[in-house]
mmCIF file of C-alpha atoms in Angstrom:
data_model
loop_
_atom_site.group_PDB
_atom_site.id
_atom_site.type_symbol
_atom_site.label_atom_id
_atom_site.label_comp_id
_atom_site.label_asym_id
_atom_site.label_seq_id
_atom_site.Cartn_x
_atom_site.Cartn_y
_atom_site.Cartn_z
ATOM 1 C CA MET E 1 152.331 -9.328 125.491
ATOM 2 C CA THR E 2 152.655 -6.230 123.380
ATOM 3 C CA SER E 3 152.550 -2.531 124.739
ATOM 4 C CA GLU E 4 150.544 -0.433 124.045
ATOM 5 C CA PRO E 5 151.650 2.657 121.916
ATOM 6 C CA THR E 6 153.947 5.396 123.076
ATOM 7 C CA THR E 7 152.618 7.640 120.791
ATOM 8 C CA SER E 8 151.189 11.672 121.806
ATOM 9 C CA PRO E 9 147.184 11.000 120.566
ATOM 10 C CA PRO E 10 146.555 14.538 117.775
ATOM 11 C CA PRO E 11 146.619 17.341 118.779
ATOM 12 C CA ALA E 12 142.741 18.562 120.137
ATOM 13 C CA ALA E 13 141.182 21.367 116.558
ATOM 14 C CA PRO E 14 140.913 24.454 117.519
ATOM 15 C CA PRO E 15 137.400 25.598 118.596
ATOM 16 C CA PRO E 16 135.735 28.207 115.756
ATOM 17 C CA ALA E 17 137.197 31.254 115.299
ATOM 18 C CA GLN E 18 134.602 33.719 117.329
ATOM 19 C CA ALA E 19 132.530 36.442 115.766
ATOM 20 C CA PRO E 20 134.180 40.107 116.805
ATOM 21 C CA ALA E 21 130.909 41.595 118.729
ATOM 22 C CA GLN E 22 128.852 42.956 117.687
ATOM 23 C CA ALA E 23 127.490 46.767 119.105
ATOM 24 C CA PRO E 24 123.667 46.464 119.594
ATOM 25 C CA THR E 25 121.690 49.181 117.186
ATOM 26 C CA ALA E 26 118.603 50.542 116.554
ATOM 27 C CA GLY E 27 116.204 47.220 115.585
ATOM 28 C CA SER E 28 117.854 45.284 118.846
ATOM 29 C CA ARG E 29 117.011 48.202 121.078
ATOM 30 C CA PRO E 30 113.022 48.486 122.894
ATOM 31 C CA VAL E 31 111.686 52.159 122.297
ATOM 32 C CA ARG E 32 110.127 54.011 124.763
ATOM 33 C CA THR E 33 106.859 56.590 124.600
ATOM 34 C CA TRP E 34 108.257 59.716 126.022
ATOM 35 C CA ALA E 35 105.069 61.711 126.959
ATOM 36 C CA VAL E 36 107.148 64.361 128.597
ATOM 37 C CA GLU E 37 103.840 64.844 130.875
ATOM 38 C CA ASP E 38 104.370 67.730 132.840
ATOM 39 C CA LEU E 39 105.933 67.427 136.858
ATOM 40 C CA PRO E 40 105.922 68.611 139.645
ATOM 41 C CA ALA E 41 108.045 72.166 140.845
ATOM 42 C CA LEU E 42 110.868 71.285 140.037
ATOM 43 C CA ASP E 43 111.061 66.850 139.791
ATOM 44 C CA PHE E 44 113.133 65.271 137.667
ATOM 45 C CA ASP E 45 112.445 63.204 135.073
ATOM 46 C CA PRO E 46 111.678 59.520 136.359
ATOM 47 C CA LEU E 47 112.122 57.997 132.916
ATOM 48 C CA LEU E 48 115.874 60.334 132.572
ATOM 49 C CA LEU E 49 117.128 58.881 135.833
ATOM 50 C CA GLU E 50 115.485 55.527 134.875
ATOM 51 C CA LEU E 51 117.261 54.972 131.498
ATOM 52 C CA LEU E 52 120.540 57.310 132.831
ATOM 53 C CA HIS E 53 121.017 54.548 135.087
ATOM 54 C CA ASP E 54 119.537 51.166 133.065
ATOM 55 C CA GLU E 55 119.502 52.318 129.325
ATOM 56 C CA PRO E 56 121.949 55.451 128.709
ATOM 57 C CA VAL E 57 121.782 54.810 124.324
ATOM 58 C CA ALA E 58 117.276 54.678 123.831
ATOM 59 C CA ARG E 59 115.322 54.495 121.128
ATOM 60 C CA ILE E 60 112.777 56.539 122.329
ATOM 61 C CA ARG E 61 109.818 58.323 120.482
ATOM 62 C CA LEU E 62 108.081 61.680 121.441
ATOM 63 C CA PRO E 63 104.647 63.640 121.323
ATOM 64 C CA PHE E 64 104.968 63.853 117.413
ATOM 65 C CA GLY E 65 106.247 62.182 114.629
ATOM 66 C CA ALA E 66 105.417 59.776 116.936
ATOM 67 C CA ASP E 67 105.665 57.048 113.633
ATOM 68 C CA HIS E 68 109.492 58.543 114.350
ATOM 69 C CA GLU E 69 112.057 57.072 116.619
ATOM 70 C CA ALA E 70 115.139 58.289 117.843
ATOM 71 C CA TRP E 71 118.211 57.230 120.004
ATOM 72 C CA LEU E 72 118.374 59.588 123.299
ATOM 73 C CA VAL E 73 122.051 59.449 124.811
ATOM 74 C CA THR E 74 121.919 61.171 128.850
ATOM 75 C CA ARG E 75 125.584 59.795 130.084
ATOM 76 C CA TYR E 76 128.099 62.772 130.923
ATOM 77 C CA ASP E 77 130.686 61.994 128.231
ATOM 78 C CA ASP E 78 128.017 60.443 125.734
ATOM 79 C CA VAL E 79 126.158 63.618 125.857
ATOM 80 C CA ARG E 80 129.554 65.525 125.584
ATOM 81 C CA ALA E 81 131.321 63.083 122.717
ATOM 82 C CA VAL E 82 127.350 63.528 120.349
ATOM 83 C CA THR E 83 127.239 67.595 121.186
ATOM 84 C CA SER E 84 130.869 67.265 119.436
ATOM 85 C CA ASP E 85 131.291 65.253 116.882
ATOM 86 C CA PRO E 86 131.775 66.899 113.412
ATOM 87 C CA ARG E 87 130.114 63.596 112.719
ATOM 88 C CA PHE E 88 126.209 64.764 113.562
ATOM 89 C CA SER E 89 125.162 67.464 111.825
ATOM 90 C CA ARG E 90 122.112 69.283 112.983
ATOM 91 C CA THR E 91 122.151 71.051 109.349
ATOM 92 C CA ALA E 92 120.365 67.246 109.244
ATOM 93 C CA LEU E 93 117.960 67.751 110.211
ATOM 94 C CA LEU E 94 116.665 70.021 107.358
ATOM 95 C CA GLU E 95 116.621 66.879 105.464
ATOM 96 C CA ARG E 96 114.530 64.330 107.518
ATOM 97 C CA GLN E 97 111.689 63.884 109.589
ATOM 98 C CA VAL E 98 112.413 63.725 113.186
ATOM 99 C CA THR E 99 109.742 62.865 116.710
ATOM 100 C CA GLY E 100 109.747 65.519 118.181
ATOM 101 C CA MET E 101 108.291 67.375 121.387
ATOM 102 C CA THR E 102 106.678 69.774 119.327
ATOM 103 C CA GLY E 103 103.968 69.995 115.884
ATOM 104 C CA HIS E 104 106.441 72.855 114.677
ATOM 105 C CA MET E 105 110.009 74.562 113.796
ATOM 106 C CA VAL E 106 110.592 76.285 116.677
ATOM 107 C CA ALA E 107 113.837 77.929 115.195
ATOM 108 C CA SER E 108 114.159 79.629 111.749
ATOM 109 C CA LYS E 109 116.244 77.049 109.036
ATOM 110 C CA ALA E 110 118.571 80.123 109.019
ATOM 111 C CA ALA E 111 120.207 80.401 112.944
ATOM 112 C CA LEU E 112 122.625 78.891 114.515
ATOM 113 C CA ASN E 113 120.740 75.733 115.619
ATOM 114 C CA TYR E 114 120.507 74.377 112.168
ATOM 115 C CA ALA E 115 124.202 75.475 111.584
ATOM 116 C CA ASP E 116 127.553 72.811 111.881
ATOM 117 C CA PRO E 117 130.939 74.838 111.475
ATOM 118 C CA PRO E 118 132.540 76.160 109.865
ATOM 119 C CA TYR E 119 128.948 77.921 108.609
ATOM 120 C CA HIS E 120 128.277 77.435 111.873
ATOM 121 C CA THR E 121 130.832 79.546 113.356
ATOM 122 C CA GLN E 122 130.630 82.260 111.029
ATOM 123 C CA LEU E 123 127.610 82.984 112.045
ATOM 124 C CA ARG E 124 129.335 82.801 115.906
ATOM 125 C CA LYS E 125 131.725 85.644 114.821
ATOM 126 C CA ALA E 126 129.099 87.338 113.797
ATOM 127 C CA VAL E 127 127.738 88.223 116.765
ATOM 128 C CA THR E 128 130.647 87.164 119.483
ATOM 129 C CA LYS E 129 132.021 90.937 119.629
ATOM 130 C CA ALA E 130 128.216 91.748 122.110
ATOM 131 C CA PHE E 131 128.937 88.854 124.507
ATOM 132 C CA THR E 132 132.807 89.424 125.228
ATOM 133 C CA GLY E 133 133.550 89.965 129.023
ATOM 134 C CA GLN E 134 133.943 93.520 128.949
ATOM 135 C CA SER E 135 130.180 93.701 127.119
ATOM 136 C CA THR E 136 128.946 91.494 130.496
ATOM 137 C CA LYS E 137 130.744 93.999 132.307
ATOM 138 C CA ARG E 138 128.834 96.623 130.894
ATOM 139 C CA LEU E 139 125.917 95.423 131.755
ATOM 140 C CA ARG E 140 125.396 94.883 135.164
ATOM 141 C CA PRO E 141 125.005 98.322 136.484
ATOM 142 C CA LEU E 142 121.525 98.092 133.677
ATOM 143 C CA ALA E 143 120.226 94.901 135.091
ATOM 144 C CA GLN E 144 121.797 96.449 139.347
ATOM 145 C CA ALA E 145 119.910 99.681 137.708
ATOM 146 C CA THR E 146 116.788 97.981 136.322
ATOM 147 C CA THR E 147 116.300 95.446 138.977
ATOM 148 C CA ASP E 148 116.043 98.407 142.073
ATOM 149 C CA ARG E 149 113.924 99.821 139.705
ATOM 150 C CA LEU E 150 111.928 96.585 139.678
ATOM 151 C CA LEU E 151 111.076 96.281 143.402
ATOM 152 C CA ASP E 152 110.891 99.699 143.505
ATOM 153 C CA ALA E 153 107.584 99.616 141.674
ATOM 154 C CA MET E 154 106.983 96.614 143.151
ATOM 155 C CA GLU E 155 107.185 97.230 146.579
ATOM 156 C CA ARG E 156 104.316 100.453 146.129
ATOM 157 C CA ALA E 157 102.427 98.151 144.409
ATOM 158 C CA GLY E 158 101.817 96.379 148.062
ATOM 159 C CA ARG E 159 102.341 92.084 149.535
ATOM 160 C CA PRO E 160 102.100 89.849 148.477
ATOM 161 C CA ALA E 161 103.352 90.418 145.221
ATOM 162 C CA ASP E 162 104.042 87.548 141.667
ATOM 163 C CA LEU E 163 107.727 87.754 141.309
ATOM 164 C CA MET E 164 107.377 87.019 138.073
ATOM 165 C CA ARG E 165 105.844 89.860 136.955
ATOM 166 C CA HIS E 166 108.033 92.039 138.912
ATOM 167 C CA LEU E 167 110.348 91.286 138.438
ATOM 168 C CA HIS E 168 112.124 87.373 136.555
ATOM 169 C CA GLY E 169 109.620 88.542 134.045
ATOM 170 C CA PRO E 170 110.126 92.307 133.173
ATOM 171 C CA LEU E 171 114.424 91.971 134.169
ATOM 172 C CA PRO E 172 115.389 89.707 131.114
ATOM 173 C CA MET E 173 113.698 90.888 128.440
ATOM 174 C CA ALA E 174 114.602 94.282 129.693
ATOM 175 C CA VAL E 175 119.035 92.599 129.562
ATOM 176 C CA VAL E 176 118.222 91.311 126.024
ATOM 177 C CA CYS E 177 116.842 94.526 125.894
ATOM 178 C CA ASP E 178 119.617 96.766 126.514
ATOM 179 C CA LEU E 179 122.184 93.888 125.037
ATOM 180 C CA LEU E 180 119.704 94.155 121.429
ATOM 181 C CA GLY E 181 120.029 98.372 121.991
ATOM 182 C CA ILE E 182 115.492 98.681 122.003
ATOM 183 C CA PRO E 183 114.523 101.475 122.899
ATOM 184 C CA GLU E 184 112.584 102.136 125.961
ATOM 185 C CA GLU E 185 109.297 102.343 124.136
ATOM 186 C CA ASP E 186 109.073 99.292 121.722
ATOM 187 C CA ARG E 187 110.038 96.019 124.279
ATOM 188 C CA ALA E 188 106.626 95.793 126.218
ATOM 189 C CA GLU E 189 105.773 95.108 122.725
ATOM 190 C CA LEU E 190 107.632 92.791 122.542
ATOM 191 C CA ALA E 191 107.735 91.169 126.143
ATOM 192 C CA SER E 192 104.553 88.339 125.201
ATOM 193 C CA TRP E 193 106.495 87.206 121.921
ATOM 194 C CA PRO E 194 108.878 84.265 122.914
ATOM 195 C CA ASP E 195 106.355 82.142 125.509
ATOM 196 C CA LEU E 196 104.743 82.068 122.209
ATOM 197 C CA ILE E 197 107.035 81.181 120.614
ATOM 198 C CA LEU E 198 109.336 78.566 122.850
ATOM 199 C CA SER E 199 105.796 76.339 123.882
ATOM 200 C CA SER E 200 104.710 73.573 122.808
ATOM 201 C CA GLY E 201 100.521 74.534 123.960
ATOM 202 C CA PRO E 202 99.465 78.076 121.669
ATOM 203 C CA GLY E 203 100.490 75.275 118.717
ATOM 204 C CA PRO E 204 101.588 75.932 115.669
ATOM 205 C CA GLU E 205 99.773 79.329 114.433
ATOM 206 C CA SER E 206 100.347 81.339 117.441
ATOM 207 C CA SER E 207 104.189 80.042 116.631
ATOM 208 C CA ARG E 208 103.736 81.224 113.767
ATOM 209 C CA ALA E 209 102.899 84.709 113.903
ATOM 210 C CA ALA E 210 105.405 85.934 116.866
ATOM 211 C CA LYS E 211 107.792 84.454 115.091
ATOM 212 C CA ALA E 212 106.600 86.888 111.421
ATOM 213 C CA GLN E 213 106.782 89.790 114.022
ATOM 214 C CA ILE E 214 109.052 89.790 116.333
ATOM 215 C CA HIS E 215 111.008 89.198 112.541
ATOM 216 C CA GLY E 216 109.489 92.426 111.020
ATOM 217 C CA TYR E 217 110.869 94.428 113.824
ATOM 218 C CA ILE E 218 114.066 92.943 113.551
ATOM 219 C CA SER E 219 115.032 93.608 109.971
ATOM 220 C CA ARG E 220 113.482 97.313 110.271
ATOM 221 C CA LEU E 221 115.494 97.251 114.008
ATOM 222 C CA LEU E 222 119.086 96.582 112.231
ATOM 223 C CA GLU E 223 118.150 98.589 108.855
ATOM 224 C CA GLN E 224 118.184 101.858 111.155
ATOM 225 C CA ARG E 225 121.310 100.559 112.864
ATOM 226 C CA GLY E 226 122.843 100.944 109.031
ATOM 227 C CA ALA E 227 122.320 104.138 109.176
ATOM 228 C CA GLU E 228 123.283 105.227 112.935
ATOM 229 C CA PRO E 229 125.568 103.000 113.907
ATOM 230 C CA SER E 230 126.154 101.573 117.185
ATOM 231 C CA ASP E 231 128.282 99.189 119.752
ATOM 232 C CA ASP E 232 124.759 97.742 120.396
ATOM 233 C CA LEU E 233 124.101 94.371 119.071
ATOM 234 C CA ALA E 234 122.176 95.437 116.642
ATOM 235 C CA GLY E 235 124.772 97.771 115.861
ATOM 236 C CA VAL E 236 127.382 94.487 115.340
ATOM 237 C CA LEU E 237 125.043 92.401 113.536
ATOM 238 C CA ALA E 238 124.069 95.432 111.530
ATOM 239 C CA GLU E 239 128.034 96.193 110.717
ATOM 240 C CA SER E 240 128.443 92.144 109.909
ATOM 241 C CA LEU E 241 125.769 92.587 107.189
ATOM 242 C CA ALA E 242 127.407 95.645 105.625
ATOM 243 C CA GLU E 243 130.709 93.815 105.653
ATOM 244 C CA GLY E 244 128.486 91.060 103.747
ATOM 245 C CA ARG E 245 129.312 88.286 106.266
ATOM 246 C CA VAL E 246 126.441 86.779 107.474
ATOM 247 C CA ASP E 247 122.694 88.358 105.250
ATOM 248 C CA VAL E 248 119.285 89.552 106.622
ATOM 249 C CA ASP E 249 117.748 86.044 107.443
ATOM 250 C CA GLU E 250 120.985 85.196 108.979
ATOM 251 C CA ALA E 251 121.360 88.460 111.555
ATOM 252 C CA VAL E 252 117.368 88.109 111.883
ATOM 253 C CA SER E 253 117.701 85.059 112.818
ATOM 254 C CA LEU E 254 120.250 85.237 115.604
ATOM 255 C CA ALA E 255 118.509 88.432 117.158
ATOM 256 C CA MET E 256 115.497 86.229 117.866
ATOM 257 C CA ALA E 257 117.541 82.930 118.461
ATOM 258 C CA ILE E 258 119.737 85.432 121.213
ATOM 259 C CA LEU E 259 115.668 87.818 122.162
ATOM 260 C CA ILE E 260 113.733 84.731 123.009
ATOM 261 C CA SER E 261 116.030 82.600 124.540
ATOM 262 C CA GLY E 262 118.050 85.210 126.707
ATOM 263 C CA ALA E 263 114.585 86.715 127.517
ATOM 264 C CA HIS E 264 112.638 83.244 128.302
ATOM 265 C CA ALA E 265 115.286 80.412 129.685
ATOM 266 C CA VAL E 266 116.794 83.512 132.371
ATOM 267 C CA ARG E 267 113.708 84.720 133.767
ATOM 268 C CA ASN E 268 112.213 80.934 134.101
ATOM 269 C CA ASN E 269 115.597 79.784 135.409
ATOM 270 C CA SER E 270 115.739 81.996 137.953
ATOM 271 C CA ALA E 271 112.718 81.695 139.317
ATOM 272 C CA ASN E 272 113.785 78.323 139.402
ATOM 273 C CA MET E 273 116.728 79.965 141.770
ATOM 274 C CA VAL E 274 114.354 81.878 144.332
ATOM 275 C CA TYR E 275 111.715 78.970 144.451
ATOM 276 C CA LEU E 276 114.415 76.161 145.828
ATOM 277 C CA LEU E 277 115.791 79.268 147.802
ATOM 278 C CA LEU E 278 112.650 79.614 149.261
ATOM 279 C CA THR E 279 112.080 76.103 150.063
ATOM 280 C CA ARG E 280 115.165 75.553 151.348
ATOM 281 C CA PRO E 281 115.593 77.873 154.107
ATOM 282 C CA ASP E 282 119.796 75.988 154.391
ATOM 283 C CA LEU E 283 119.783 77.164 151.585
ATOM 284 C CA THR E 284 118.992 80.577 151.690
ATOM 285 C CA ALA E 285 121.025 80.755 155.439
ATOM 286 C CA ARG E 286 124.780 79.573 153.942
ATOM 287 C CA LEU E 287 123.852 82.356 151.625
ATOM 288 C CA ARG E 288 123.413 85.399 153.527
ATOM 289 C CA ALA E 289 126.112 84.340 155.605
ATOM 290 C CA GLU E 290 128.160 84.194 153.113
ATOM 291 C CA PRO E 291 127.479 86.572 149.782
ATOM 292 C CA GLU E 292 130.822 85.525 148.776
ATOM 293 C CA LEU E 293 130.119 82.343 147.295
ATOM 294 C CA LEU E 294 127.056 83.616 145.764
ATOM 295 C CA PRO E 295 128.935 83.024 141.326
ATOM 296 C CA GLN E 296 129.248 79.241 142.439
ATOM 297 C CA ALA E 297 125.997 78.716 144.070
ATOM 298 C CA VAL E 298 124.266 80.129 141.281
ATOM 299 C CA ASP E 299 126.348 77.404 139.146
ATOM 300 C CA GLU E 300 125.084 74.424 141.240
ATOM 301 C CA LEU E 301 122.167 75.957 141.168
ATOM 302 C CA LEU E 302 122.496 75.887 137.219
ATOM 303 C CA ARG E 303 123.571 72.322 136.713
ATOM 304 C CA TRP E 304 120.761 71.107 139.287
ATOM 305 C CA ILE E 305 117.860 72.383 138.431
ATOM 306 C CA PRO E 306 116.294 70.861 135.569
ATOM 307 C CA HIS E 307 115.222 74.059 134.207
ATOM 308 C CA ARG E 308 114.004 73.055 130.683
ATOM 309 C CA ASN E 309 111.245 69.737 129.813
ATOM 310 C CA GLY E 310 112.337 67.004 127.618
ATOM 311 C CA VAL E 311 115.021 67.748 125.412
ATOM 312 C CA GLY E 312 116.101 70.564 122.802
ATOM 313 C CA LEU E 313 117.137 69.944 118.476
ATOM 314 C CA PRO E 314 119.269 66.419 118.094
ATOM 315 C CA ARG E 315 121.023 65.251 115.346
ATOM 316 C CA ILE E 316 121.653 63.264 112.016
ATOM 317 C CA ALA E 317 124.376 60.849 112.102
ATOM 318 C CA LEU E 318 125.661 61.347 109.295
ATOM 319 C CA GLU E 319 128.254 57.734 109.527
ATOM 320 C CA ASP E 320 128.244 54.371 111.491
ATOM 321 C CA VAL E 321 129.156 55.855 115.041
ATOM 322 C CA GLU E 322 128.986 53.713 118.033
ATOM 323 C CA VAL E 323 128.053 55.573 121.384
ATOM 324 C CA GLY E 324 128.547 54.287 124.902
ATOM 325 C CA GLY E 325 128.898 51.253 122.992
ATOM 326 C CA VAL E 326 125.824 51.295 120.774
ATOM 327 C CA LEU E 327 125.974 51.534 116.733
ATOM 328 C CA ILE E 328 123.806 54.273 115.576
ATOM 329 C CA ARG E 329 123.535 53.860 112.213
ATOM 330 C CA ALA E 330 123.680 56.612 109.626
ATOM 331 C CA GLY E 331 120.941 58.919 108.759
ATOM 332 C CA GLU E 332 119.564 57.748 112.456
ATOM 333 C CA ALA E 333 118.405 60.319 114.935
ATOM 334 C CA VAL E 334 120.051 61.370 118.060
ATOM 335 C CA TYR E 335 118.932 63.792 120.892
ATOM 336 C CA ALA E 336 121.302 64.370 123.844
ATOM 337 C CA SER E 337 120.082 65.594 127.325
ATOM 338 C CA TYR E 338 122.042 67.823 129.004
ATOM 339 C CA LEU E 339 119.870 67.486 132.230
ATOM 340 C CA ALA E 340 120.494 64.448 132.477
ATOM 341 C CA ALA E 341 124.656 64.395 132.055
ATOM 342 C CA ASN E 342 123.810 67.246 134.716
ATOM 343 C CA ARG E 343 122.665 63.908 137.728
ATOM 344 C CA ASP E 344 125.356 61.770 136.446
ATOM 345 C CA PRO E 345 126.876 59.688 140.012
ATOM 346 C CA GLU E 346 129.782 59.298 138.301
ATOM 347 C CA VAL E 347 131.092 62.967 137.378
ATOM 348 C CA PHE E 348 129.442 64.505 140.292
ATOM 349 C CA GLU E 349 129.238 62.784 143.834
ATOM 350 C CA ASP E 350 126.212 62.802 145.272
ATOM 351 C CA PRO E 351 124.817 64.101 142.185
ATOM 352 C CA HIS E 352 121.161 64.543 143.485
ATOM 353 C CA THR E 353 122.249 66.876 146.515
ATOM 354 C CA VAL E 354 122.510 70.741 145.666
ATOM 355 C CA ASP E 355 125.974 71.303 147.199
ATOM 356 C CA PHE E 356 127.656 74.872 147.437
ATOM 357 C CA ASP E 357 130.451 73.199 147.574
ATOM 358 C CA ARG E 358 131.267 71.223 144.887
ATOM 359 C CA THR E 359 134.069 72.006 142.333
ATOM 360 C CA GLY E 360 135.711 69.838 140.123
ATOM 361 C CA VAL E 361 133.562 68.556 137.212
ATOM 362 C CA GLY E 362 132.051 71.557 134.778
ATOM 363 C CA HIS E 363 128.370 71.183 133.937
ATOM 364 C CA VAL E 364 126.804 71.256 130.957
ATOM 365 C CA SER E 365 123.637 73.554 130.946
ATOM 366 C CA PHE E 366 124.953 75.974 128.265
ATOM 367 C CA GLY E 367 125.369 72.526 126.262
ATOM 368 C CA HIS E 368 128.654 71.635 124.910
ATOM 369 C CA GLY E 369 130.618 71.720 121.694
ATOM 370 C CA PRO E 370 130.690 74.441 118.969
ATOM 371 C CA HIS E 371 126.651 74.967 120.019
ATOM 372 C CA HIS E 372 127.573 76.245 123.646
ATOM 373 C CA CYS E 373 124.778 78.860 124.552
ATOM 374 C CA MET E 374 126.949 82.471 124.126
ATOM 375 C CA GLY E 375 124.804 84.256 126.869
ATOM 376 C CA ALA E 376 126.437 81.999 129.552
ATOM 377 C CA MET E 377 128.473 84.790 131.080
ATOM 378 C CA LEU E 378 125.069 87.158 131.000
ATOM 379 C CA THR E 379 122.733 84.291 132.156
ATOM 380 C CA ARG E 380 124.828 83.863 134.722
ATOM 381 C CA MET E 381 125.690 87.971 135.691
ATOM 382 C CA GLU E 382 121.596 88.302 135.372
ATOM 383 C CA SER E 383 120.950 85.103 138.223
ATOM 384 C CA GLU E 384 123.810 87.202 140.462
ATOM 385 C CA VAL E 385 121.755 90.515 140.210
ATOM 386 C CA MET E 386 118.680 89.791 140.990
ATOM 387 C CA LEU E 387 119.349 87.047 144.111
ATOM 388 C CA SER E 388 121.928 89.454 145.727
ATOM 389 C CA THR E 389 119.266 91.945 145.516
ATOM 390 C CA LEU E 390 116.204 89.579 146.634
ATOM 391 C CA LEU E 391 118.966 88.581 149.203
ATOM 392 C CA THR E 392 120.012 91.619 150.774
ATOM 393 C CA ARG E 393 117.302 93.795 150.349
ATOM 394 C CA TYR E 394 114.553 91.126 151.961
ATOM 395 C CA PRO E 395 115.656 89.631 154.397
ATOM 396 C CA GLU E 396 112.157 88.347 155.821
ATOM 397 C CA LEU E 397 111.867 86.905 151.587
ATOM 398 C CA ARG E 398 108.839 83.483 152.066
ATOM 399 C CA LEU E 399 106.291 82.717 149.574
ATOM 400 C CA ALA E 400 102.962 83.773 150.540
ATOM 401 C CA GLY E 401 101.732 80.806 150.279
ATOM 402 C CA ARG E 402 103.485 77.093 150.186
ATOM 403 C CA PRO E 403 105.126 75.602 148.270
ATOM 404 C CA GLU E 404 102.710 72.732 146.193
ATOM 405 C CA ASP E 405 100.563 76.640 145.824
ATOM 406 C CA THR E 406 102.526 77.401 143.254
ATOM 407 C CA VAL E 407 101.842 77.437 140.244
ATOM 408 C CA PHE E 408 104.311 76.497 137.436
ATOM 409 C CA GLN E 409 103.892 76.458 133.969
ATOM 410 C CA SER E 410 101.832 73.443 131.551
ATOM 411 C CA LYS E 411 103.884 72.391 128.590
ATOM 412 C CA GLY E 412 105.752 75.717 127.980
ATOM 413 C CA LEU E 413 109.837 73.814 126.562
ATOM 414 C CA ILE E 414 111.472 75.267 129.783
ATOM 415 C CA ARG E 415 110.323 75.001 133.288
ATOM 416 C CA GLY E 416 109.029 77.673 135.500
ATOM 417 C CA PRO E 417 107.088 79.555 137.552
ATOM 418 C CA LYS E 418 103.587 80.654 135.771
ATOM 419 C CA GLU E 419 103.453 83.100 139.369
ATOM 420 C CA LEU E 420 106.181 83.137 142.495
ATOM 421 C CA TRP E 421 103.779 84.924 145.265
ATOM 422 C CA VAL E 422 105.886 85.952 147.941
ATOM 423 C CA THR E 423 105.942 89.012 150.813
ATOM 424 C CA TRP E 424 108.747 90.227 153.252
#
């Protein structure tokens, strides 16, 4: 009888090498059609919430240019990455057809919105002197005096009163006109133009006509400042123009952007704040009892309020970049939602609650990276002046009807009440 051999069996063949995991790309993702419809009052966009939680880097089509597609990022970290990474370009937008919110270009091609560093940095330097803390401090008493005068007129007109007509419309326009140095007698002429430009409703012809009128007016104002220097924003721009740091189109586009966004965005968002406070008596009572809390409260309201419809301008990837585990190819458009980022539960505890005691990570309502809003300090100041004056002056301030009776504007790129009727 012979024994079995005692040698060990040959080693098993190694498993085949695994190919590295491939990040999902555009072709592997379903495309969402985002109609960006008008939402009730301050309701948050349900699609943004869904994508934030379930598909934070998603493919979308917007109402215009629907034959094109874009990426949309919604998480806080991804939004900050895209908006600060030089591999994502605004200038490249001028060479691309991109799905969008409107059928016309809202901003001038010479504007900051379409600039990348270092050119963008050069343009901002032409106006930053007008946006210092000292400038905001100079404008605050003017804003307070204008607020008091507007509310005096509102009281003379009697109750109930539309705060949009008496306060939220005229005050931001007055402040931005004070900033620019626009004389009182010209301000009524300017009042309606920002609404025509920042709307998807009236259409491209009305928008273009309004932009042409503002362009002509500001060109004349800069010529005047060139002959008669001053320390207002028009004077700062005229100085930059004379020194060759910007050309005429650049100077005018900078002034237009500040005038339009400053008047329009602050008007709507300050009204949103008042509407929210008047529908949340617990929040109003807290601010009346602790007025020193107001700056922190304004910041929380800026975080929480969905102050725009949809998204702003996208960026174009200049090379392949991975974001949130998804590969974005060179040439593809990427939108970043600051609204969704402000509700990211990974960053903000209980993000859908208004919490005046919230501290920690800052919101991105004023953007992030090179395109962070220069007027952030000014916007905060105006909101503080309006809220503090209303709360102090009118202990019984309240909506004149039911909250659901407040009509919000339709088809605006910035959300806000069309009318805000109150009594006191």
